[in-house]
Amino acid sequence: MKTAMGNKVALIAMGCEKNVINSEQMLYLLDKAGYQLVDDPNRADVTVVNTCGFIAEARQEALEQIREIGGSKVILAGCMAEWQKSVPGRKKGIRADGYVGPGRFDDIVPAVEAVLGGRVPVFFGGLDEPVSAVPRIHMGPPHTAYIKIAEGCDNRCAYCLIPTLRGPYRSRKPEDVLAEAETLCRSGVTELVVIAQDVTRYGFDLPGGKPNLSGLLEKLCGIGGLRRIRLHYLYPELITDELIATVAGQEKIVKYLDIPMQHASDPVLKAMNRRYTRADLERLVVTLRERIPGVILRTTVIVGFPGETEDDFIELTDFLRFAKIPRVGVFAYSRETGTVAAGLPGQVPSKMRKRRQRVAEKLQSRITDAFNQSRVGSVAEVLCEGYDRYAGLYYGRSEAESPEVDGCVFFTSERKVSPGEYLPVLLEGALDGDGKGRAL
Ligand code: SF4
């Protein structure tokens, strides 16, 4: 059998940022074990496909991705693998040469060895183990990185498979998070996006036994080279006065908060097992805008949840008009075997779900355009991400654009600007959700 040195391994990273970090950790382990990492699966002896599995669409994508792989052996890793193993009554899964669940990704090297040895590794479990501190090979842009502060989730929203696929909530030790952030910073990262399934719950399972995201953020703000710290996935109910004060008081923390709200009709929120009401959301939005001047909010909403009536939907659109949240992702409910919601009465027909999604998106695009227009004439600090040769413009992100989920700012400059540079840009217009301006 050829040693690791002689073997080529490819890894296809799919799914959310939390899963991409696992992919980066697997790359680190494979590289350390001496495998030759290749980009093209057709040149590899083994291809690891680190999949997403929480909705049917993502699983279909994984299936299509694996079908494209030619001669290489395939290890099915990540949430699709766990879905196949753990979700009762699910549809037919994918056949692979090996299976590695999200709780065992740090056994990727023995898994590859087993496949090369003609065996079929089936590595699952580990979903309630402490979160792995294996280092990672950062694959993203050199100046921006995500950092995962916890794994799993206990919120048990009725439509969500993540607690089944990623296990119970486990906070990472603060010293592990800080060490990783310092390493990323030394490698040139200046913008850190703090993520978990629910960042607001961070620390409740650590000594001291209470949520302590503020404490962790204060420490992260102490890292010299960091300029921006972003927060994604805040659970509305757990946004405390202390956290608001930390965000308002720390210059490095970007005044941009991603708070998935999912709906605004109380009966629907209750059926989703979300622990707040419309009145709570309205109070939260008002309080955040009062206590963090200029704060930019992002949220996601689900339309077409079982039992959602036309009145419920109107309540949601009323709330969107009230809250004027500039960054909103609208999703049509996806019925997932293995979730509580899949068994609920009043499943909304697909056509209706799609119609409601279109209506909400149309309303939201007017709110987003109004927000982008309101910034015209102001100066924003933009992190340059590159130059678009076709548009003949530089592009980047101000505080109002988070990576991958929001648009960007296109700008002209009399001097050459490098990716990773921060510079003041006068915003002069907005186009299709993107800002336009000129460097000062
Ligand atoms: S908060 Fe709810 S939707 Fe988000 S991962 Fe947890 S269970 Fe899923």
Short mmCIF file of C-alpha atoms and ligand atoms in Angstrom, two decimals, residues 54 152-163 197-198 233 235 260 262 274, ligand 1:
data_model
loop_
_atom_site.label_atom_id
_atom_site.label_comp_id
_atom_site.label_asym_id
_atom_site.label_seq_id
_atom_site.Cartn_x
_atom_site.Cartn_y
_atom_site.Cartn_z
CA PHE A 54 -30.14 20.16 7.01
CA GLY A 152 -24.41 22.08 18.17
CA CYS A 153 -27.69 23.56 19.42
CA ASP A 154 -30.27 23.03 22.18
CA ASN A 155 -32.96 25.40 20.93
CA ARG A 156 -34.86 22.65 19.13
CA CYS A 157 -36.77 24.85 16.70
CA ALA A 158 -39.57 22.74 15.27
CA TYR A 159 -38.36 22.96 11.64
CA CYS A 160 -34.67 22.33 12.27
CA LEU A 161 -32.53 19.18 11.99
CA ILE A 162 -29.33 20.77 13.30
CA PRO A 163 -29.58 19.49 16.89
CA GLN A 197 -25.67 28.01 15.77
CA ASP A 198 -26.51 30.49 18.55
CA TYR A 233 -26.60 34.12 14.75
CA TYR A 235 -30.89 34.43 19.43
CA PRO A 260 -32.52 35.30 12.99
CA GLN A 262 -37.86 33.60 11.66
CA ARG A 274 -39.18 30.11 19.19
S1 SF4 B 1 -31.44 27.99 16.83
FE1 SF4 B 1 -33.06 26.75 15.99
S2 SF4 B 1 -32.80 27.02 13.79
FE2 SF4 B 1 -30.90 27.61 14.72
S3 SF4 B 1 -29.63 25.78 14.71
FE3 SF4 B 1 -30.70 25.88 16.67
S4 SF4 B 1 -32.50 24.61 16.42
FE4 SF4 B 1 -31.73 25.14 14.37
#
